[in-house]
Short mmCIF file of C-alpha atoms and ligand atoms in Angstrom, two decimals:
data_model
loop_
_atom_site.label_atom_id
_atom_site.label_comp_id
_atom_site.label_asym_id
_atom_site.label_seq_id
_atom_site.Cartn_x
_atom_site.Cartn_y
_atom_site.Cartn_z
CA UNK O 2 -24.78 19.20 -42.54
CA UNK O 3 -22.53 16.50 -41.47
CA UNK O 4 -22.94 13.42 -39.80
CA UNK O 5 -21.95 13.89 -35.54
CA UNK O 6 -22.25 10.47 -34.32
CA UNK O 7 -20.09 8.85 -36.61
CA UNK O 8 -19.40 5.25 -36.90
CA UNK O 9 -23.02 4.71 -34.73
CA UNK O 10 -25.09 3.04 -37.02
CA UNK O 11 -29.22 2.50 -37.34
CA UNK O 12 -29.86 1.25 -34.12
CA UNK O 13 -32.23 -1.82 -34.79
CA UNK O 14 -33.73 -4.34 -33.27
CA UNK O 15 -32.12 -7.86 -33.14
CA UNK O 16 -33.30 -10.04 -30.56
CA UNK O 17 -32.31 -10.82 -26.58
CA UNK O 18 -29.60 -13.31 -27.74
CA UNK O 19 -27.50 -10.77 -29.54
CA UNK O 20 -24.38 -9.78 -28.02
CA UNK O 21 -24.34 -6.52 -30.20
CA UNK O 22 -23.84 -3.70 -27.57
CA UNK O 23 -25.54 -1.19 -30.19
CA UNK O 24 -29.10 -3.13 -31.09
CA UNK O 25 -32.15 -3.66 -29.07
CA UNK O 26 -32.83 -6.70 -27.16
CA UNK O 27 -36.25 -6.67 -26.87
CA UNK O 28 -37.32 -3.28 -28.29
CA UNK O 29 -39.03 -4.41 -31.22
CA UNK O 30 -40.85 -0.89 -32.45
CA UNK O 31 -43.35 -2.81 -34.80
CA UNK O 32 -43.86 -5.68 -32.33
CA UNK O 33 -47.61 -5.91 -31.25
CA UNK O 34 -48.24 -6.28 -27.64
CA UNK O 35 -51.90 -5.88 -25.78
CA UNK O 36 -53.23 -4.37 -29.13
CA UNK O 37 -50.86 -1.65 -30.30
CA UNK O 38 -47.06 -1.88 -31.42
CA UNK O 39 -45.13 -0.89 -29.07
CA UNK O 40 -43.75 2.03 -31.06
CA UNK O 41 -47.52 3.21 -30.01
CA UNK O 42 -47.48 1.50 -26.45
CA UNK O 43 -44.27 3.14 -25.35
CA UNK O 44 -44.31 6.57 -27.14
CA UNK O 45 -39.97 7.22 -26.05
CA UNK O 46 -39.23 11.11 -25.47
CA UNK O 47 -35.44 12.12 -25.45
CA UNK O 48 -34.98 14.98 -22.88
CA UNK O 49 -33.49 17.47 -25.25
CA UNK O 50 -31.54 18.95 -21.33
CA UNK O 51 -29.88 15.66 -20.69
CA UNK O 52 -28.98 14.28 -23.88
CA UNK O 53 -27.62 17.43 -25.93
CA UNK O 54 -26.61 19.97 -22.90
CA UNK O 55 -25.45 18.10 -19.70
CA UNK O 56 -22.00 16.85 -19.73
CA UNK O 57 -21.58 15.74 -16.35
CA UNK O 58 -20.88 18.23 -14.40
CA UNK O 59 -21.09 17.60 -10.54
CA UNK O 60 -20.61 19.40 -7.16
CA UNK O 61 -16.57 17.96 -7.38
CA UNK O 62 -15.46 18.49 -11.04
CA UNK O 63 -16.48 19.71 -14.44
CA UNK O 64 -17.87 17.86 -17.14
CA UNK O 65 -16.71 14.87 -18.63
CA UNK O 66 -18.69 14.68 -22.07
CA UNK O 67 -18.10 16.85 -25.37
CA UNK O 68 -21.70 18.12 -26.52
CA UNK O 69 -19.81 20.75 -28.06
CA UNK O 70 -21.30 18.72 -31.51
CA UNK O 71 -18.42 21.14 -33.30
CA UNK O 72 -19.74 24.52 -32.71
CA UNK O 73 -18.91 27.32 -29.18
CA UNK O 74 -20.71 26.29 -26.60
CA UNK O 75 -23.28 29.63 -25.38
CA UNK O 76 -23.32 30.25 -29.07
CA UNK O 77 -26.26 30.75 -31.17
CA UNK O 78 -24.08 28.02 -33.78
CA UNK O 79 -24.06 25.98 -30.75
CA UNK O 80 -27.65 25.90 -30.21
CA UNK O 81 -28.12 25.12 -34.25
CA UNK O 82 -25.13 22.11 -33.62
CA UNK O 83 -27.83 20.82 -30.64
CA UNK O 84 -30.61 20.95 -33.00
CA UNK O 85 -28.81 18.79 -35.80
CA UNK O 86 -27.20 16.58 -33.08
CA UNK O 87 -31.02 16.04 -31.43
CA UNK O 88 -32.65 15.09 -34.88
CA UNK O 89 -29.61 12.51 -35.76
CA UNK O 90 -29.77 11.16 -32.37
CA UNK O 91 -33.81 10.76 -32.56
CA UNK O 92 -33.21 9.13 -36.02
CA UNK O 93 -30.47 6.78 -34.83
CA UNK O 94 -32.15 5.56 -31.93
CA UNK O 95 -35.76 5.55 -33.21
CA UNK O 96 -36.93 7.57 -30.98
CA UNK O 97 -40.39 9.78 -32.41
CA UNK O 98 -40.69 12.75 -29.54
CA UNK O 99 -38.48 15.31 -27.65
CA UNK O 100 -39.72 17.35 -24.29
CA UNK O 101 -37.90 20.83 -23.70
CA UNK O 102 -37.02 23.37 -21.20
CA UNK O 103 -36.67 26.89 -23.30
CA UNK O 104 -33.17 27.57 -22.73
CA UNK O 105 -32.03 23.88 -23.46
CA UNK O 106 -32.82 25.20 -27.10
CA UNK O 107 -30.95 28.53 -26.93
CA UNK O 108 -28.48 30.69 -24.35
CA UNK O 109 -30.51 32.79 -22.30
CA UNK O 110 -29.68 36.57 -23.10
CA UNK O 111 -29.45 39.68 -20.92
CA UNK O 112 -32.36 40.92 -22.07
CA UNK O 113 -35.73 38.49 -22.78
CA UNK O 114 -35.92 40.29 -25.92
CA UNK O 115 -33.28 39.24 -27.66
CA UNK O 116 -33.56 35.63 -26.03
CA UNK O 117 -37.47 35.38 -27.37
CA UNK O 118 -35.61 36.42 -30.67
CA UNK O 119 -33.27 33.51 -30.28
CA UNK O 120 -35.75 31.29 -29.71
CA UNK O 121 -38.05 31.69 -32.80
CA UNK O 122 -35.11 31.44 -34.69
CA UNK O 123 -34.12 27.76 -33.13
CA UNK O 124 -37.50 26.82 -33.21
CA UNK O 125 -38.07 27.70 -36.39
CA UNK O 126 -34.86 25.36 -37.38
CA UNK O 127 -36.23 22.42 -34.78
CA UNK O 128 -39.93 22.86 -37.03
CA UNK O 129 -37.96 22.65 -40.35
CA UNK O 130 -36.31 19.11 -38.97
CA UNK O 131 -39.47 18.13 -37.29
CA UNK O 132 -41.19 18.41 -40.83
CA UNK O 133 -38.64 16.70 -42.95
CA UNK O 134 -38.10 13.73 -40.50
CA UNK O 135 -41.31 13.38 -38.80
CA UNK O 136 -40.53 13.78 -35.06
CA UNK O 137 -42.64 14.98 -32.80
CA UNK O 138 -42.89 16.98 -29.44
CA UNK O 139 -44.03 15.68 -26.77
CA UNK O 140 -43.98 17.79 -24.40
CA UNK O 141 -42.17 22.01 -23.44
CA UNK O 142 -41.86 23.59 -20.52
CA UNK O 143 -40.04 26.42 -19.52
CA UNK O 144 -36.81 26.57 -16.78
CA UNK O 145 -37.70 28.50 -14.11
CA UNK O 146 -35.70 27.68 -11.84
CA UNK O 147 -31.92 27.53 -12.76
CA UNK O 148 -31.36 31.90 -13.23
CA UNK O 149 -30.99 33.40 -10.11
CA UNK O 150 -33.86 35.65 -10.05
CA UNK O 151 -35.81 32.15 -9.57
CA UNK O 152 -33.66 31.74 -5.88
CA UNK O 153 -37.15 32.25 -4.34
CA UNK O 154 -39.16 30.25 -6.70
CA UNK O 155 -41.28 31.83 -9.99
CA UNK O 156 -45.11 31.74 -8.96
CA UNK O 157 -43.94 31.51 -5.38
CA UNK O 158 -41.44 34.24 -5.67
CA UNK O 159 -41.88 37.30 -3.24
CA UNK O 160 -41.23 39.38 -5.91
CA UNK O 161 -44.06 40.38 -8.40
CA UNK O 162 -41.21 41.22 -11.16
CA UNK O 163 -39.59 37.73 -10.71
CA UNK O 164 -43.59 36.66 -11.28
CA UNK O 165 -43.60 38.30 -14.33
CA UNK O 166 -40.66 36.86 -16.01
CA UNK O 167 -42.21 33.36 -14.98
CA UNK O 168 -45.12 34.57 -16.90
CA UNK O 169 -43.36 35.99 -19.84
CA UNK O 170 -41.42 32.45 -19.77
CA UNK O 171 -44.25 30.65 -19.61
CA UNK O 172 -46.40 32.49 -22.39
CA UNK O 173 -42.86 31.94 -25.06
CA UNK O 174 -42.84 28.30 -23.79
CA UNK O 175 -46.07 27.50 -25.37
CA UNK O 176 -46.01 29.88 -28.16
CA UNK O 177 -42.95 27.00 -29.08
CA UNK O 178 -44.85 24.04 -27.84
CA UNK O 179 -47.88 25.21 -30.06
CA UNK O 180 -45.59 26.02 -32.66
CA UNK O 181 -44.10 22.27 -32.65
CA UNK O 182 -47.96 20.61 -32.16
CA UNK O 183 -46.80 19.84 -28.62
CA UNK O 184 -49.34 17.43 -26.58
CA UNK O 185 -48.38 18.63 -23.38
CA UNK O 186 -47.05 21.63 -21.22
CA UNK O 187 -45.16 20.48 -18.23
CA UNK O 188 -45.16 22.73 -15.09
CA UNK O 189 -42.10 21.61 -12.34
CA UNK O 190 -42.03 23.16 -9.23
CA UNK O 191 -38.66 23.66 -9.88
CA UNK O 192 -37.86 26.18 -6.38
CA UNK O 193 -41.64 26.20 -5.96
CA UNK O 194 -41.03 25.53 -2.63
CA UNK O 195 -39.54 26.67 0.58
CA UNK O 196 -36.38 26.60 2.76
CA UNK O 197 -37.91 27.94 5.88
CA UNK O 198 -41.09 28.89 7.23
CA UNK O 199 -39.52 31.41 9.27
CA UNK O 200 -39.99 33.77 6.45
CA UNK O 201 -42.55 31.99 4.24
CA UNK O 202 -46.21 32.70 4.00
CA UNK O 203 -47.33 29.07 2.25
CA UNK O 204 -50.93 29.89 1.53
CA UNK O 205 -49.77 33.24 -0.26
CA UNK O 206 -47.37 31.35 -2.41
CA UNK O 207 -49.70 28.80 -3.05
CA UNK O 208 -52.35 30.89 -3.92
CA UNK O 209 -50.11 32.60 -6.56
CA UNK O 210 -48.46 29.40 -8.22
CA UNK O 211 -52.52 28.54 -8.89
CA UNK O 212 -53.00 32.31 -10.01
CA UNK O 213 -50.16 31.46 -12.47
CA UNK O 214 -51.04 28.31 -14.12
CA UNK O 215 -54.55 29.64 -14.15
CA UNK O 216 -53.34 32.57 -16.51
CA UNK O 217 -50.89 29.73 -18.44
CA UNK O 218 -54.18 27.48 -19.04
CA UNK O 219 -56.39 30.77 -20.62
CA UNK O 220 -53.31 32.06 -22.47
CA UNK O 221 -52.32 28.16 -23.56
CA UNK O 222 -56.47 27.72 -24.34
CA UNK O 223 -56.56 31.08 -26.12
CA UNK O 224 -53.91 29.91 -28.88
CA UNK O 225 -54.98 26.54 -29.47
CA UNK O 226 -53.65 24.35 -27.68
CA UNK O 227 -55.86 21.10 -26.80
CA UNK O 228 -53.34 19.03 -25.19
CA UNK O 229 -52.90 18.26 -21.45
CA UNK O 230 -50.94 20.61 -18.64
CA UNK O 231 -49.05 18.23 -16.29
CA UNK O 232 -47.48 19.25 -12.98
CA UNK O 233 -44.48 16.82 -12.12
CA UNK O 234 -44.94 16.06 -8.66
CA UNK O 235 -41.36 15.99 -6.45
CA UNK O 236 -40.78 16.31 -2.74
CA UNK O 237 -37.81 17.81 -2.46
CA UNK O 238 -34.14 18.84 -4.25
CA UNK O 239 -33.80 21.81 -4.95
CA UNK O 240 -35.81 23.24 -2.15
CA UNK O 241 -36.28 21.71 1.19
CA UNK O 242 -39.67 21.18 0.83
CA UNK O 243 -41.29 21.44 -2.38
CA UNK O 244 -45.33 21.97 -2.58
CA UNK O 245 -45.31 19.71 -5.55
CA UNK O 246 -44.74 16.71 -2.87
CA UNK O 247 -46.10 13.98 -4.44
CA UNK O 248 -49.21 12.84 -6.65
CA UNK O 249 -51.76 12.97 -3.69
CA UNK O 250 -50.53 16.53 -2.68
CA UNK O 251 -50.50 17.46 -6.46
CA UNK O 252 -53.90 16.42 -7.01
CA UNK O 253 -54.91 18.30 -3.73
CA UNK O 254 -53.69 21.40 -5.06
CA UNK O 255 -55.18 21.15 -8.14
CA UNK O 256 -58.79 20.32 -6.95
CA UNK O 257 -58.51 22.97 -4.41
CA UNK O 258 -57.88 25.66 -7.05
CA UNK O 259 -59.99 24.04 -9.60
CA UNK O 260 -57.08 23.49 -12.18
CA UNK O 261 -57.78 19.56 -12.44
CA UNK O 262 -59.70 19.54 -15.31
CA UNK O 263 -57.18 21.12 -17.50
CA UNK O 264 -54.17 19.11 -15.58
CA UNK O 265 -52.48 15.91 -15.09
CA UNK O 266 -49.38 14.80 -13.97
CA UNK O 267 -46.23 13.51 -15.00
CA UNK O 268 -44.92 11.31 -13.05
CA UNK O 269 -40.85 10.74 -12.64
CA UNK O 270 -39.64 7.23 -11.17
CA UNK O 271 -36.87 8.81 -9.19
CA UNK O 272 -39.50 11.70 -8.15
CA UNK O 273 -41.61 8.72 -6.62
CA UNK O 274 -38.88 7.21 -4.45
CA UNK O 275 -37.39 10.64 -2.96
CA UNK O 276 -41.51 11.40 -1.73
CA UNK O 277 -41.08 7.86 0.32
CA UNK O 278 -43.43 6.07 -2.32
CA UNK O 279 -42.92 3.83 -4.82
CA UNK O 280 -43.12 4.38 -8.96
CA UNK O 281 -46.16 2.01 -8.98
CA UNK O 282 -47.44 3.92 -6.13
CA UNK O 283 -47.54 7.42 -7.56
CA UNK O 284 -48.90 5.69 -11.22
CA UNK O 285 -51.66 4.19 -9.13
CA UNK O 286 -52.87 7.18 -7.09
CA UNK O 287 -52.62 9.38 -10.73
CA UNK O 288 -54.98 6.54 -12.44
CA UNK O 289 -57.29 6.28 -9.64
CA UNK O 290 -57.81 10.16 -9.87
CA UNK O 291 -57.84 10.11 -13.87
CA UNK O 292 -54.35 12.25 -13.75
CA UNK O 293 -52.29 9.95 -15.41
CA UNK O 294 -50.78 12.07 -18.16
CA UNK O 295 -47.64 11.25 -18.82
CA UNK O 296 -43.78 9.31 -17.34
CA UNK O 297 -40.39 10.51 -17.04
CA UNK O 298 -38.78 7.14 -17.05
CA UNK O 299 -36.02 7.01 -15.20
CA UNK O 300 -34.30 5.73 -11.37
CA UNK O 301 -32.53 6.31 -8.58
CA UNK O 302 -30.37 5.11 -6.66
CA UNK O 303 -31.63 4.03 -2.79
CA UNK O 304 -28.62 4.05 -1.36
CA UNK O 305 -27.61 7.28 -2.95
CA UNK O 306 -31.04 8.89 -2.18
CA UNK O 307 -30.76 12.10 -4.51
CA UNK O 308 -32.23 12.74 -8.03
CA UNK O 309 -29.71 10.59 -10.01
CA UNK O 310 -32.12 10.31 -12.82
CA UNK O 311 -30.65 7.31 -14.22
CA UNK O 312 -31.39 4.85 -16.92
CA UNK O 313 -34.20 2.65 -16.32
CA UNK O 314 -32.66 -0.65 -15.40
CA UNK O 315 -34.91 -2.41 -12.79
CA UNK O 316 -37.21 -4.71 -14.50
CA UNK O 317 -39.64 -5.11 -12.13
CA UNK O 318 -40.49 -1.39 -12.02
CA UNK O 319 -40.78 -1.11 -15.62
CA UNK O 320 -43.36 -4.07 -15.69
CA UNK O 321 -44.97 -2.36 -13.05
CA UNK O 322 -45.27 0.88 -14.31
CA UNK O 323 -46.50 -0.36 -17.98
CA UNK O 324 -49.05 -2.61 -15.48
CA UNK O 325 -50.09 0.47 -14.08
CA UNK O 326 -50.21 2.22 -17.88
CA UNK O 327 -51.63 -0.62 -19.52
CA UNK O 328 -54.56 -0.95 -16.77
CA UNK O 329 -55.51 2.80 -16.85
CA UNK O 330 -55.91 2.10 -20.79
CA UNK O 331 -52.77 4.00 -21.89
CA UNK O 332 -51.33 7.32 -21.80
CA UNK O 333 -53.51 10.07 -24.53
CA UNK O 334 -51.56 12.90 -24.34
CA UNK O 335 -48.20 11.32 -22.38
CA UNK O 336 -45.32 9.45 -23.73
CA UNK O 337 -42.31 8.48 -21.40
CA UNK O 338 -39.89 10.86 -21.40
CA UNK O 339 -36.16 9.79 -20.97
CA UNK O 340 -35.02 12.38 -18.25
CA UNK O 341 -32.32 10.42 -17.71
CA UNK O 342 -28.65 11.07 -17.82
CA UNK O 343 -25.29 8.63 -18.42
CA UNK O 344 -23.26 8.32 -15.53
CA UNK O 345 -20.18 10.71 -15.32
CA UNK O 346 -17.58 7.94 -16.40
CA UNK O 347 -19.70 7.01 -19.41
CA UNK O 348 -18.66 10.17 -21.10
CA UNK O 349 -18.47 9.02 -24.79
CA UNK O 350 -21.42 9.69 -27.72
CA UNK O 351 -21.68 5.94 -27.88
CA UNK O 352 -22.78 5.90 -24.14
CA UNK O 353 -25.78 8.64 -25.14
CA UNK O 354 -26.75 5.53 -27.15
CA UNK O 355 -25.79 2.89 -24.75
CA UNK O 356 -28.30 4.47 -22.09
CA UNK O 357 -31.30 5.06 -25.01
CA UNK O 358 -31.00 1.50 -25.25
CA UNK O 359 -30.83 0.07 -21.71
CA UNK O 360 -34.42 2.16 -21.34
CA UNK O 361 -36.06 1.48 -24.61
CA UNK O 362 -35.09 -2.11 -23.90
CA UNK O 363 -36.10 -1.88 -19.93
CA UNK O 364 -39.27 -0.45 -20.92
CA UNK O 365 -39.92 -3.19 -23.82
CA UNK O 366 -39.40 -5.96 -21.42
CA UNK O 367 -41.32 -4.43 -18.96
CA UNK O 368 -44.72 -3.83 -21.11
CA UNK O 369 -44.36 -7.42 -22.87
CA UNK O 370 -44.17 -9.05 -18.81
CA UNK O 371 -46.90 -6.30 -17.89
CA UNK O 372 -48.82 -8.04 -20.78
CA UNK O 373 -48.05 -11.00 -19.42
CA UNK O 374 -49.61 -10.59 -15.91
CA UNK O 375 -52.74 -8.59 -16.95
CA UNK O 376 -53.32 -12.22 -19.26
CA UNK O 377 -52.17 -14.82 -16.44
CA UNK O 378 -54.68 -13.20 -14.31
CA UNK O 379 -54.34 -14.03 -11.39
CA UNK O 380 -53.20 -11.10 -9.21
CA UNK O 381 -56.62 -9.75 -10.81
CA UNK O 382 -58.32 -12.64 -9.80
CA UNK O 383 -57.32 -12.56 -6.18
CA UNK O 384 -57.67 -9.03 -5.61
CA UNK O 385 -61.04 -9.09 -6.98
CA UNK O 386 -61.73 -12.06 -4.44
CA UNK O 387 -60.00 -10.64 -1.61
CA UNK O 388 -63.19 -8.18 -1.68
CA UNK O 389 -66.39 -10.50 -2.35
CA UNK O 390 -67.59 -9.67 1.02
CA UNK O 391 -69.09 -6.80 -0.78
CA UNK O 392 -70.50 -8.25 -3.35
CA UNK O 393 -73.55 -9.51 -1.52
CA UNK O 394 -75.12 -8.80 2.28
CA UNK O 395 -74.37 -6.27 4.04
CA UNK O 396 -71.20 -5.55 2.31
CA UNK O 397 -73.32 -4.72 -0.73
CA UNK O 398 -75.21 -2.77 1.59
CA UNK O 399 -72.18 -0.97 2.50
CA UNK O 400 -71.44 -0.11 -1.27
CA UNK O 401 -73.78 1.18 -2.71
CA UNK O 402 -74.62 3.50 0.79
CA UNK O 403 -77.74 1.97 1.23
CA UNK O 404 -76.85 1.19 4.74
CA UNK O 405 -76.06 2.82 8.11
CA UNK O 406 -73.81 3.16 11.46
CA UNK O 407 -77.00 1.65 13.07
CA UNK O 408 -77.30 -1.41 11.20
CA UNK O 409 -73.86 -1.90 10.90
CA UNK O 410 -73.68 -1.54 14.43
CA UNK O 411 -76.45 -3.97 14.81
CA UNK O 412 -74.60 -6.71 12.92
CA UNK O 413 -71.24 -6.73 14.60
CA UNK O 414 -73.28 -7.90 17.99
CA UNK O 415 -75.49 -10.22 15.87
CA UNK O 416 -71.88 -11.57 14.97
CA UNK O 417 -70.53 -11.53 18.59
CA UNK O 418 -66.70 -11.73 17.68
CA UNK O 419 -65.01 -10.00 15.13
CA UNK O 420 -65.06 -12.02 11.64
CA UNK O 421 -61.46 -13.67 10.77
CA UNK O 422 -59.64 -11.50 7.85
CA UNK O 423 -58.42 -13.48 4.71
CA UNK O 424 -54.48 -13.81 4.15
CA UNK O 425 -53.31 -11.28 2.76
CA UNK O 426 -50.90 -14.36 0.72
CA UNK O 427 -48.21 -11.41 -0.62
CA UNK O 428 -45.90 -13.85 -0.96
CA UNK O 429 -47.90 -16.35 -3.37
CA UNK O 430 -48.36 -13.46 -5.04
CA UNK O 431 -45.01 -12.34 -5.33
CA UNK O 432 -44.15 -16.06 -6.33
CA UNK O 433 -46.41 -15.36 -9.39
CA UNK O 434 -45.13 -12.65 -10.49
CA UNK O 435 -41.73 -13.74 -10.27
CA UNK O 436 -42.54 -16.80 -12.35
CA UNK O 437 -44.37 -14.78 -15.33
CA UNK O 438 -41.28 -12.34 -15.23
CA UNK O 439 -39.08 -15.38 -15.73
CA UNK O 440 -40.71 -18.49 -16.32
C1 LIG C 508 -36.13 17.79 -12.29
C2 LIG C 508 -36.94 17.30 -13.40
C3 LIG C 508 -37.11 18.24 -14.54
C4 LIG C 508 -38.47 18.22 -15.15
C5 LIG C 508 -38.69 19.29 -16.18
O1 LIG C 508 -36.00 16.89 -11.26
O2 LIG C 508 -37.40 16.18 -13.40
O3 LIG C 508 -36.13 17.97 -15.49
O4 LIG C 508 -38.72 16.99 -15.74
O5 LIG C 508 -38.49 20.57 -15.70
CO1 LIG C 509 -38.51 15.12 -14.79
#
């Protein structure tokens, strides 16, 4: 086999002064920070979709970058080419895990026979490489979404054929992900969703997108595997409305159809903005529940306001998300998953690279300044303070429920007057964060 990204060497670490457009900055893979390397800490996924099928394509032109890797594209050769392209790239960058979609690894047939066929034969290529170089997966899934019989969804599909090619899909998906010691099965609503509710009964659909991941869990228990389920929570794009929404409405869904203890999510930076929240927000509401499973690090653009899935770039969100990560004591079964794509103009292989490294070295920075303002301490120390009217009286009363409306009731007009809230002081605290960050 020979070398595809020629002339890109071993990309290593070599410090935030270097000027060398093809090292790390600040990813430093053995590095300790807050107790593990950051190798361990960060746990980088490459989205085998972005980085060895999409070339750019957009609703205005075709694509703009070869990932022909010297073989016919919708070829079974082609599919090998991704495989040996994937494993260099991995290699190259450093990165240990990949996450999958089915047919990123092979060309969908006519006939799901002969594409199930396909598929233990690239997987059983992927395992070889997986072996002899020690990468991992982190995570499969399967696309259910992009063929057109998916136009009305998979578990939310009308049709109860459609449903059972979802299921079919589904079962192959984790036969592979089982197969590669996967630690985690992603579901993404993908058209889960609807258009119009002129023709759409919600609680039906619903109803069978739980009946689905129900049999996916028993199947996915049944053959061994221990790892974590994740739904990837997005509001919207492709459908109009998606019932994935957003972490709350995940979690909802999940509770409601008792799937939580075999779930998590994943959440997706550029997922978090499109619902109206931000990253931190949809971390914090998946900690708070214990469904923090797993990232797909990437942004968008605001003014843009579509899925650009970009390269992580903004700092602050990166030290807030590993805050976030750090605080909820890690992710067990997650990693962050790079689904994240170069822009169209940066069409060359050493972009692929150029984009690895912006978010391995985004992410870096962000957990060593995360770090940073978990040890400073004092956003903890505040918010902790802001609340020490409960730590005593009444407000320790209040929670530990050993009070009621009556006595509360009976306080307020001992009191006369409402009490005077404490500033809020947002913008001390923004002050401090900004001097940790850069100080
Ligand atoms: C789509 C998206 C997907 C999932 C996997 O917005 O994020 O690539 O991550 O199906
Ligand atoms: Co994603």
């Amino acid at each position: 086999m020979s070398e595809i990204f020629k002339g890109i060497p071993q990309i290593e670490y070599e410090g935030a002064k270097s000027r060398n457009p093809l090292a790390f900055k600040y990813y430093d893979p053995e590095k300790v920070v807050a107790g593990k390397t950051m190798r361990e800490q960060l746990r980088f996924a490459m989205a085998w979709w972005h980085n060895l099928c999409a070339t750019g394509t957009d609703m205005f032109g075709s694509g703009t970058a070869d990932k022909s890797f010297g073989a016919e594209p919708g070829t079974l050769d082609h599919a090998l080419a991704k495989v040996d392209a994937g494993f260099e790239f991995m290699e190259k960058i450093g990165v240990d895990y990949f996450c999958f979609h089915d047919i990123d690894l092979v060309p969908e047939a006519g006939d799901i026979k002969e594409t199930n066929k396909r598929l233990d034969e690239v997987s059983d290529y992927i395992l070889e490489k997986m072996k002899a170089m020690g990468k991992k997966n982190l995570w499969g899934t399967a696309n259910m979404f992009s063929n057109l019989r998916y136009a009305n969804g998979a578990g939310s599909s009308n049709s109860a054929d459609v449903f059972c090619f979802a299921a079919a899909q589904i079962k192959k998906a984790l036969d592979i992900t089982v197969k590669f010691g996967g630690q985690g099965y992603v579901f993404w609503g993908g058209r889960e969703g609807y258009e119009s509710l002129l023709n759409t009964d919600v609680k039906f659909e619903q109803e069978n997108i739980a009946k689905l991941m129900r049999m996916a869990v028993d199947y996915g228990r049944g053959i061994g595997f221990t790892g974590d389920f994740f739904i990837e929570p997005k509001p919207k794009e492709p459908m109009k409305h998606q019932y994935d929404f957003d972490a709350a409405t995940s979690i909802c869904f999940l509770r409601q159809y008792g799937l939580d203890k075999d779930f998590k999510l994943n959440i997706e930076a550029n997922h978090a903005t499109l619902a109206g929240h931000t990253f931190q927000h949809e971390l914090r509401i998946s900690a708070i529940n214990g469904m923090l499973g797993s990232v797909d690090a990437n942004q968008g653009d605001l003014l843009l306001g579509w899925d650009t899935d970009e390269f992580p770039f903004n700092i602050y969100d990166t030290t807030f998300c590993m805050y976030e990560i750090l605080k909820a004591g890690g992710l067990k079964n997650g990693g962050l998953n790079f689904d994240a794509k170069n822009r169209r103009p940066s069409w060359t292989h050493e972009d692929m690279f150029k984009g690895f490294i912006l978010g391995m070295d985004s992410f870096a920075l962000g957990l060593i300044k995360a770090d940073e303002l978990i040890r400073d301490g004092r956003l903890d120390e505040f918010t902790e303070n802001r609340y020490a009217s409960y730590s005593s009286g009444i407000g320790a009363k209040i929670r530990s429920g050993e009070t009621s409306l009556e006595e509360l009731a009976a306080r307020a007009e001992e009191l006369g007057a409402p009490a005077q809230p404490s500033s809020g002081e947002q913008e001390y605290l923004q002050s401090v964060v900004n001097s940790v960050m850069f100080g």
